[in-house]
PDB file of C-alpha atoms in Angstrom:
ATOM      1  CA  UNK A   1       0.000   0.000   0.000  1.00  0.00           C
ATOM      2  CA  UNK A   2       0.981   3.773  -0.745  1.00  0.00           C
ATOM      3  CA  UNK A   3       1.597   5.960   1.882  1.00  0.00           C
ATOM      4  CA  UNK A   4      -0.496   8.702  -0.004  1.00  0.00           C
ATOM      5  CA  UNK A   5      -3.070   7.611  -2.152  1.00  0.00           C
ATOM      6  CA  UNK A   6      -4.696   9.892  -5.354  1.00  0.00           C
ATOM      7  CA  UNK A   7      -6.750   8.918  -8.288  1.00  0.00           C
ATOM      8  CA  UNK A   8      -4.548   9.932 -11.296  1.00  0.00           C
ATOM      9  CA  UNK A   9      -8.070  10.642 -13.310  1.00  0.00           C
ATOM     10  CA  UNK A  10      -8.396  12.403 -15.585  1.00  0.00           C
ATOM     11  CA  UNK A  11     -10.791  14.293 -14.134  1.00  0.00           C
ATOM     12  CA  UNK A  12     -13.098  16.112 -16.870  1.00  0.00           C
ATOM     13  CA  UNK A  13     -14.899  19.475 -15.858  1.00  0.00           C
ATOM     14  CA  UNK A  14     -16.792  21.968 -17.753  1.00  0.00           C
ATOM     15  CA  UNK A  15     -15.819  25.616 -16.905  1.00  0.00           C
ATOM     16  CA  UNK A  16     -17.522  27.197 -13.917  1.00  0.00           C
ATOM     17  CA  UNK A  17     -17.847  23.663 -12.404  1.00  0.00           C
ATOM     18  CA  UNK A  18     -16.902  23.268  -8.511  1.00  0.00           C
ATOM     19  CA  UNK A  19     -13.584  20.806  -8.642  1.00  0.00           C
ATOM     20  CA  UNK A  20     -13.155  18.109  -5.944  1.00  0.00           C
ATOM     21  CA  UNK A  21      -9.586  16.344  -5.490  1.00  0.00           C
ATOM     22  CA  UNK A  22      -8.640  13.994  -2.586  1.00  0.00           C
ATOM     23  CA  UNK A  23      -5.641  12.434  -1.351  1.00  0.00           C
ATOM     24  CA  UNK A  24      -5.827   9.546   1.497  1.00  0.00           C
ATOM     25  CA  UNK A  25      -2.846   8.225   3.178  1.00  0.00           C
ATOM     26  CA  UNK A  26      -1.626   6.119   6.003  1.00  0.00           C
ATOM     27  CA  UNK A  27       0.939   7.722   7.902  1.00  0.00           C
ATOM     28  CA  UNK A  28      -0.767   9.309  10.609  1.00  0.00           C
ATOM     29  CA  UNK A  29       2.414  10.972  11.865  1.00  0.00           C
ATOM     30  CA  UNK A  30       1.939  13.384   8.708  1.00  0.00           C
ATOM     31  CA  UNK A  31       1.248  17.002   9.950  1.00  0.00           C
ATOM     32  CA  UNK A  32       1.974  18.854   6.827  1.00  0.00           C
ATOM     33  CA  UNK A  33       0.114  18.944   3.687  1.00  0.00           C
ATOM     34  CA  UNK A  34       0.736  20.691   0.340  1.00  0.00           C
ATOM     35  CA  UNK A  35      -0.937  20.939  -2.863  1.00  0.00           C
ATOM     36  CA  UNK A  36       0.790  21.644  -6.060  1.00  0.00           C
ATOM     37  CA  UNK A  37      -0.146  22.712  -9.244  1.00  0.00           C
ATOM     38  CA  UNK A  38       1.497  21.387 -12.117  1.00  0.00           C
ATOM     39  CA  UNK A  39       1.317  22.474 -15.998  1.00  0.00           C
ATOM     40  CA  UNK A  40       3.083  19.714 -18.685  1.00  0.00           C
ATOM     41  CA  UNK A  41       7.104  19.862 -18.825  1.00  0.00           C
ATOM     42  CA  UNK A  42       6.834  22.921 -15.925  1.00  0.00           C
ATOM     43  CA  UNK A  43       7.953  22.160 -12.280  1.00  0.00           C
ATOM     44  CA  UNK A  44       5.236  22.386 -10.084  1.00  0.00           C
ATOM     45  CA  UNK A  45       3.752  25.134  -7.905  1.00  0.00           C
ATOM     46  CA  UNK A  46       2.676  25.414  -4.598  1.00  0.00           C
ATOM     47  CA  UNK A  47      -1.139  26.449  -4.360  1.00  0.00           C
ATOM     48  CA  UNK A  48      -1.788  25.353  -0.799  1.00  0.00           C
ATOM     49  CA  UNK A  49       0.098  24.815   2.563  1.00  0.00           C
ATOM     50  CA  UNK A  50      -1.699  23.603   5.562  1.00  0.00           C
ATOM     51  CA  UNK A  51      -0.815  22.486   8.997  1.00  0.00           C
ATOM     52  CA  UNK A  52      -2.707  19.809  11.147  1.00  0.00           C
ATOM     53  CA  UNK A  53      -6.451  19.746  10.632  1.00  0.00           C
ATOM     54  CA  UNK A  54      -8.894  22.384   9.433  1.00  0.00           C
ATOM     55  CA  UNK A  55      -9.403  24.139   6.313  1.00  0.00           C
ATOM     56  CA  UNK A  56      -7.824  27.004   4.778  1.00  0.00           C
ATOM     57  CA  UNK A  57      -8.999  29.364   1.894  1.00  0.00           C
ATOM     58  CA  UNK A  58      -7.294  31.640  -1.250  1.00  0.00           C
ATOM     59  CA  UNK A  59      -9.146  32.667  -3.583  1.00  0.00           C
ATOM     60  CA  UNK A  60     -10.544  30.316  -5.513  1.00  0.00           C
ATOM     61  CA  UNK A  61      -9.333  27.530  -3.696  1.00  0.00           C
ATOM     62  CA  UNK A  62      -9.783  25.619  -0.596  1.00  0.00           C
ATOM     63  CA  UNK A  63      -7.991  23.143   1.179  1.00  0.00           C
ATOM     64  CA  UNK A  64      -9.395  20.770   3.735  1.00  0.00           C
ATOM     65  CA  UNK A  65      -7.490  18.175   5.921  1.00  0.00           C
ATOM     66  CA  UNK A  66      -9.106  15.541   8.531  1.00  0.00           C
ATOM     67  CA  UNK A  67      -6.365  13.967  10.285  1.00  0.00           C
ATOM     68  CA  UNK A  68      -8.861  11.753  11.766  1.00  0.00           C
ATOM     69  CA  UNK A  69     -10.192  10.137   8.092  1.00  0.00           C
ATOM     70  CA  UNK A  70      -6.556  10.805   6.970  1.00  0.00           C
ATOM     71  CA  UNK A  71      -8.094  12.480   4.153  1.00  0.00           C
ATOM     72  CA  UNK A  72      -7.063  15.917   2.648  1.00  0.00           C
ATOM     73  CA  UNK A  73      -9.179  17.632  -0.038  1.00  0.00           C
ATOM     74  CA  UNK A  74      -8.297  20.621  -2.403  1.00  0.00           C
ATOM     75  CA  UNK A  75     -11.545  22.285  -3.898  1.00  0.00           C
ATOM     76  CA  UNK A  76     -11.730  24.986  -7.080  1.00  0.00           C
ATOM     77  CA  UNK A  77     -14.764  27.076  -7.461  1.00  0.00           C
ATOM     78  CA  UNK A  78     -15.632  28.763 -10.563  1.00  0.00           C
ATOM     79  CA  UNK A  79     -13.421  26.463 -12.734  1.00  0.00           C
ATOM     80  CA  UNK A  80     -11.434  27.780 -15.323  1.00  0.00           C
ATOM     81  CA  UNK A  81      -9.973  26.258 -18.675  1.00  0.00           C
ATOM     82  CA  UNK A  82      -6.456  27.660 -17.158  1.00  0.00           C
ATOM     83  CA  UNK A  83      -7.032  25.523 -14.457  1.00  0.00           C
ATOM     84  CA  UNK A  84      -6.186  22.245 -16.566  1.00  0.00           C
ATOM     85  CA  UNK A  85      -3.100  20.815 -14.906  1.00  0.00           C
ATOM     86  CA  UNK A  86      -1.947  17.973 -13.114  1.00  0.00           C
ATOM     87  CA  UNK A  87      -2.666  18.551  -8.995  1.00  0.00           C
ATOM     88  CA  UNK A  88      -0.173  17.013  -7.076  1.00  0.00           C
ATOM     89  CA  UNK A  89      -0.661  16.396  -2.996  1.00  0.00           C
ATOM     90  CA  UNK A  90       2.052  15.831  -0.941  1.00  0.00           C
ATOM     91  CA  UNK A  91       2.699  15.758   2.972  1.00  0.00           C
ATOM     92  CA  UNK A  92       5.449  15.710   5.099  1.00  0.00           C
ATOM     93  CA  UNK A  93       5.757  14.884   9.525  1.00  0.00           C
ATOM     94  CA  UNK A  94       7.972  17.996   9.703  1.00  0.00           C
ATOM     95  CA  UNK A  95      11.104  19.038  10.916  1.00  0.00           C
ATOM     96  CA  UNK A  96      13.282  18.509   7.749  1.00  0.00           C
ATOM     97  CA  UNK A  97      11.627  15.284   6.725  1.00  0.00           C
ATOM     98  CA  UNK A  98      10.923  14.647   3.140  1.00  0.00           C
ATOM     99  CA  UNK A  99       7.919  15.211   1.039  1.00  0.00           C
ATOM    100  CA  UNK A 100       5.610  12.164   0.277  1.00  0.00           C
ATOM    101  CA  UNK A 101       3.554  12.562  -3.194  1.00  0.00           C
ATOM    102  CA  UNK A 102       0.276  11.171  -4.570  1.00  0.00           C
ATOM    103  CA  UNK A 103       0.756  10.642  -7.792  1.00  0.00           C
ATOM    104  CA  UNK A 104      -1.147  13.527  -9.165  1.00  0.00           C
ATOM    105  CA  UNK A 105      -4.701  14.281 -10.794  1.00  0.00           C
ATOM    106  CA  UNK A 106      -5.045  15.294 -13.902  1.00  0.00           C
ATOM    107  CA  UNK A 107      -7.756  17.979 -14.363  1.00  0.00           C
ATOM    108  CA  UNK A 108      -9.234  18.844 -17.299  1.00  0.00           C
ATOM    109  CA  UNK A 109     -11.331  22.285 -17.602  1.00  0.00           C
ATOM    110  CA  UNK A 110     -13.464  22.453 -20.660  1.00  0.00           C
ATOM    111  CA  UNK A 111     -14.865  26.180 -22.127  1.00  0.00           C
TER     112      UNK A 111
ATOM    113  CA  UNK B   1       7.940  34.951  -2.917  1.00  0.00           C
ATOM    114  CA  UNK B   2      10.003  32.135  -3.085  1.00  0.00           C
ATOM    115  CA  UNK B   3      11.977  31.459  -6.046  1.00  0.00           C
ATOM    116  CA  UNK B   4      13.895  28.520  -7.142  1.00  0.00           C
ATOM    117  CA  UNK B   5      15.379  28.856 -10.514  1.00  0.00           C
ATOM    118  CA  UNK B   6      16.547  25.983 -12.370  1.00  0.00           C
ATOM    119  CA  UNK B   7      19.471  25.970 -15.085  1.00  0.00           C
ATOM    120  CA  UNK B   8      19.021  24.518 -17.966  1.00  0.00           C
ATOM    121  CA  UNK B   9      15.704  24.203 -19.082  1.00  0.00           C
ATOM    122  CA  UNK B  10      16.033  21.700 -21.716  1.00  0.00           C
ATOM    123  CA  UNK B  11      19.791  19.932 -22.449  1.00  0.00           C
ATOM    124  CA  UNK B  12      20.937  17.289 -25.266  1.00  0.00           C
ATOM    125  CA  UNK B  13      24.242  15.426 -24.581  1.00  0.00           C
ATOM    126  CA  UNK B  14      25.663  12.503 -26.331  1.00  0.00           C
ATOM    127  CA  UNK B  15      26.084   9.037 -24.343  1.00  0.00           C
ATOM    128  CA  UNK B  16      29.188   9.057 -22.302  1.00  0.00           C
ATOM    129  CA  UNK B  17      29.081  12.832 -21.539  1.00  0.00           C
ATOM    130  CA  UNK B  18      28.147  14.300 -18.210  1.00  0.00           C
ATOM    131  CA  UNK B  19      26.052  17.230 -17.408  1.00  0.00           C
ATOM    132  CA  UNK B  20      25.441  19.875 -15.043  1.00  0.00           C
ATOM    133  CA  UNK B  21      21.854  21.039 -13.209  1.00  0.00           C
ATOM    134  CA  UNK B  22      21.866  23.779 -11.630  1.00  0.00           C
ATOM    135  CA  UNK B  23      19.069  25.105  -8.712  1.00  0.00           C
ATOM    136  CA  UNK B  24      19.680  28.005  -7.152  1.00  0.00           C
ATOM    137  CA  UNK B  25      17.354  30.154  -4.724  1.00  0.00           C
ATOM    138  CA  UNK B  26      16.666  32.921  -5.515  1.00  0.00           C
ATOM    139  CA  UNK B  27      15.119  35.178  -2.648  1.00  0.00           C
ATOM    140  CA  UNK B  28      15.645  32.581   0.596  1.00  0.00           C
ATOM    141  CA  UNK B  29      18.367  30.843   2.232  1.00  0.00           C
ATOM    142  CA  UNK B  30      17.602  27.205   1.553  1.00  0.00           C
ATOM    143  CA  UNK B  31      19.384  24.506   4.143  1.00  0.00           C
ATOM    144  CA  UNK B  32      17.696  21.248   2.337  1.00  0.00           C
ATOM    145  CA  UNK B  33      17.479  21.085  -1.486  1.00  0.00           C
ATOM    146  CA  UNK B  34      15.771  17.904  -3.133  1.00  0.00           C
ATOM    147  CA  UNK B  35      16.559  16.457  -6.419  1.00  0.00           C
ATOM    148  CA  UNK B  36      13.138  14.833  -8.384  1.00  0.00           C
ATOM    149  CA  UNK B  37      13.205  12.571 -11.680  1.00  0.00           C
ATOM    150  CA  UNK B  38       9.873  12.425 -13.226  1.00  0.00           C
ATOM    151  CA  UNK B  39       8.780  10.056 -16.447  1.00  0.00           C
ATOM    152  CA  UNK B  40       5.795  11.232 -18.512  1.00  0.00           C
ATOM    153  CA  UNK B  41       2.386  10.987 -16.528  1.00  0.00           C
ATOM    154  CA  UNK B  42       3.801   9.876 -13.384  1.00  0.00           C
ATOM    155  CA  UNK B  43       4.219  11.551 -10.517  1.00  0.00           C
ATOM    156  CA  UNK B  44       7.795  12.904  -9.004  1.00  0.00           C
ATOM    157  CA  UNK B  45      10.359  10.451  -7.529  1.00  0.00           C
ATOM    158  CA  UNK B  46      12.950  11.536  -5.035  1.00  0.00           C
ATOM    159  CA  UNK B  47      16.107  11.156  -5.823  1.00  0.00           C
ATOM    160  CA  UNK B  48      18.117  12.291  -3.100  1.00  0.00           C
ATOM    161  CA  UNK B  49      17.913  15.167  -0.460  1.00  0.00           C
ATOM    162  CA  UNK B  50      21.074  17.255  -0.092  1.00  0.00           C
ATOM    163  CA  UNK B  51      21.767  20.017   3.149  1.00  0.00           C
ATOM    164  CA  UNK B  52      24.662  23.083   3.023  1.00  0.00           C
ATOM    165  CA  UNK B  53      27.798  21.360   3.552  1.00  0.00           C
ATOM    166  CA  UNK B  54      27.037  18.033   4.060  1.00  0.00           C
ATOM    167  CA  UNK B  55      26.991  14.627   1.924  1.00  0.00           C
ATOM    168  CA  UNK B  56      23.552  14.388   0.108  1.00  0.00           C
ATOM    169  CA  UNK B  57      21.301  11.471   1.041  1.00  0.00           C
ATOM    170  CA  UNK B  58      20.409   9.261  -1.849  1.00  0.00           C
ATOM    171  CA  UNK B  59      16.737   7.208  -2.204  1.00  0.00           C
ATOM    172  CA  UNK B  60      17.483   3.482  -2.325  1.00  0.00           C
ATOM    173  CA  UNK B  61      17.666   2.678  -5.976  1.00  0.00           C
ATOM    174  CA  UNK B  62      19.714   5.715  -6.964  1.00  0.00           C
ATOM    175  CA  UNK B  63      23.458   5.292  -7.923  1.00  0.00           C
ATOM    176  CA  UNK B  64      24.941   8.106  -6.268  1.00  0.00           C
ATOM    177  CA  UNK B  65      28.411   8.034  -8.421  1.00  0.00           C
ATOM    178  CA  UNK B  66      26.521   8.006 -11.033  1.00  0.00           C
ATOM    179  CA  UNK B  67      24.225  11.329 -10.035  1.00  0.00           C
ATOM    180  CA  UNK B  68      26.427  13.708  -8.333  1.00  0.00           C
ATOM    181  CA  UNK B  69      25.043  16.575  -6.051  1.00  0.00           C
ATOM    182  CA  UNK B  70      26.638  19.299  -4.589  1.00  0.00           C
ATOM    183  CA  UNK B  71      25.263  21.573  -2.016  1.00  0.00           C
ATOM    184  CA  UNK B  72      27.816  24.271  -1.709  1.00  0.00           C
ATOM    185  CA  UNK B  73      26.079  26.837  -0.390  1.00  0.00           C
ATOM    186  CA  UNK B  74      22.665  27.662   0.642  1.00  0.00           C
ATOM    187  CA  UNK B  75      21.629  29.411  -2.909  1.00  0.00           C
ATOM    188  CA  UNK B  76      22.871  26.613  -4.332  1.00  0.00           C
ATOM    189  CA  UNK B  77      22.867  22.667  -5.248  1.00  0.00           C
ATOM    190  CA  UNK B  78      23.655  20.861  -8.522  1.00  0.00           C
ATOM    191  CA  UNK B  79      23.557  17.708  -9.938  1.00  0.00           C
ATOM    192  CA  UNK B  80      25.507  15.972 -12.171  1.00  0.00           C
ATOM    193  CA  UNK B  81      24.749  13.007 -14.004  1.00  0.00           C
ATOM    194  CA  UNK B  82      28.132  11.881 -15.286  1.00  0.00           C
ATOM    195  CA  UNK B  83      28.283   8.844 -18.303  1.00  0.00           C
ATOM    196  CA  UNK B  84      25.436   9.786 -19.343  1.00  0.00           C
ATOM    197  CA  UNK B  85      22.893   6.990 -20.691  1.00  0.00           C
ATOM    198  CA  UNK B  86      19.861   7.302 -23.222  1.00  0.00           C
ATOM    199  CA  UNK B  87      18.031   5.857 -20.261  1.00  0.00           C
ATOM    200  CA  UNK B  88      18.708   8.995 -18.008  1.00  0.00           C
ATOM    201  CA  UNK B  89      16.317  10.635 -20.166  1.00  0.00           C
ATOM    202  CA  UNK B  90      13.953  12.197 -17.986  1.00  0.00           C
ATOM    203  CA  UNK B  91      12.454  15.817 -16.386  1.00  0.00           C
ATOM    204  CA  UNK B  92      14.762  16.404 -13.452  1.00  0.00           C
ATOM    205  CA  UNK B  93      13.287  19.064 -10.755  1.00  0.00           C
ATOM    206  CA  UNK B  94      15.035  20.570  -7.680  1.00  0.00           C
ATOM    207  CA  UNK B  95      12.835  22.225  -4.823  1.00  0.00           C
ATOM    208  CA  UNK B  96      13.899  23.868  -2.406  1.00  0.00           C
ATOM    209  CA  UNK B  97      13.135  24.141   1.377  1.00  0.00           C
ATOM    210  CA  UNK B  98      13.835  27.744   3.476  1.00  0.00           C
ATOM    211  CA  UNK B  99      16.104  27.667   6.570  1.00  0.00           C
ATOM    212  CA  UNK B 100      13.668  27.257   8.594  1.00  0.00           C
ATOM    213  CA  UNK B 101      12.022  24.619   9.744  1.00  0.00           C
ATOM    214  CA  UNK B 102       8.070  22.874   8.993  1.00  0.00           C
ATOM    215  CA  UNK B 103       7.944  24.753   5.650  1.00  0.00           C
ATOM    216  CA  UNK B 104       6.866  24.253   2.335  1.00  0.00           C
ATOM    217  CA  UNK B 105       8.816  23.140  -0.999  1.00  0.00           C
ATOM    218  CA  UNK B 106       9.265  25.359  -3.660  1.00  0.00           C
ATOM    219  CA  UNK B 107      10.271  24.007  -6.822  1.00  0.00           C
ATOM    220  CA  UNK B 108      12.247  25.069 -10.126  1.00  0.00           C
ATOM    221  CA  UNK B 109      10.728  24.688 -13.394  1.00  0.00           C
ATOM    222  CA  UNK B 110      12.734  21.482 -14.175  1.00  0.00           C
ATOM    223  CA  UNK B 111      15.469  20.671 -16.860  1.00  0.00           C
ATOM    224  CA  UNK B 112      14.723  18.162 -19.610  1.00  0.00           C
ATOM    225  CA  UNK B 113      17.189  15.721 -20.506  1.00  0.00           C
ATOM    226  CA  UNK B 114      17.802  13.972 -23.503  1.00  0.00           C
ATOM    227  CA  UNK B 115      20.600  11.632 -23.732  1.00  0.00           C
ATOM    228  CA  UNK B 116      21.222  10.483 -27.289  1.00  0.00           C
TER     229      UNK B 116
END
């Protein structure tokens, strides 16, 4: 089993639609939990950064972790065709420790 | 912000040859760099984690005399991947971690490599 768990999709949206993506994972020593945002043959970029559980807002997106489900969520509103990427989650205990990955969603935003 | 820039973007070398990454920070001190390898549609895979002035710590699977990293400073880590193989074809991507500690990753925009 994976120690972070995403669907790699793709998921297929049209534009304006409210976007859903979910990462589940077993470590429950994770405290740290990141969502990235990344275009085709581009690094990718950091869109979210929480800490413990809770939910935490910019913009257009939200980010929602329950330590208790070991479940973290990243939700778009008012989708936009720019907003096609893959969405990669990744978590971390702390300290220095390394980032763990899902594998990444791809979204696709259609006009 | 926080900037990591990433030197080169895209790089062809002939087998044999080695070839130089570069990451550097740009606006932050950064005491941990990490070194990705990513194949098409998959996610990012760790290749080693490297701190200012100290050995860099390779995943299990990855030769580390054959992919060199250097953490001089901390602006700045590279990585070399000396006798270099069609099969080190890849997207390489550094990130980048501020000197402090419980923070996020920032990453460069990746180099492509093509070995032929």
């Amino acid at each position: 089993q994976k120690e972070v768990e995403q669907d790699p999709g793709p998921l297929s949206v049209p534009e304006g639609a409210i976007v859903s993506l979910n990462c589940t994972y077993s470590n429950s020593a994770f405290q740290y939990f990141m969502w990235y945002r990344q275009y085709s043959r581009k690094g990718p970029e950091l869109l979210m950064y929480t800490y413990s559980s809770g939910n935490k807002e910019d913009g257009r997106f939200t980010a929602q972790v329950d330590k208790s489900s070991k479940y973290i969520s990243l939700f778009i509103r008012d989708s936009q065709p720019s907003d096609s990427a893959t969405y990669l989650c990744a978590m971390t205990t702390g300290g220095f420790q390394k980032l763990v990955f899902g594998t990444g969603t791809r979204l696709l935003v259609s006009p | 912000g926080a900037v990591v820039s990433q030197h080169p973007s895209r790089v062809i070398c002939k087998s044999g040859t080695s070839v130089k990454i570069e990451c550097r920070s740009l606006d932050f001190q950064a005491t941990t760099m990490f070194w990705y390898r990513q194949f098409p549609k998959q996610s990012l895979m760790l290749m080693a984690t490297s701190n200012e002035g100290s050995k860099a710590t390779y995943e299990q699977g990855v030769e580390k005399d054959k992919f060199l990293i250097n953490h001089a400073s901390l602006t700045l880590s590279t990585l070399t991947v000396t006798s270099a193989h069609p099969e080190d074809s890849s997207f390489y991507i550094c990130s980048a971690r501020k000197r402090t500690v419980n923070t996020e990753a920032f990453f460069g925009q990746g180099t492509r490599l093509t070995v032929v």
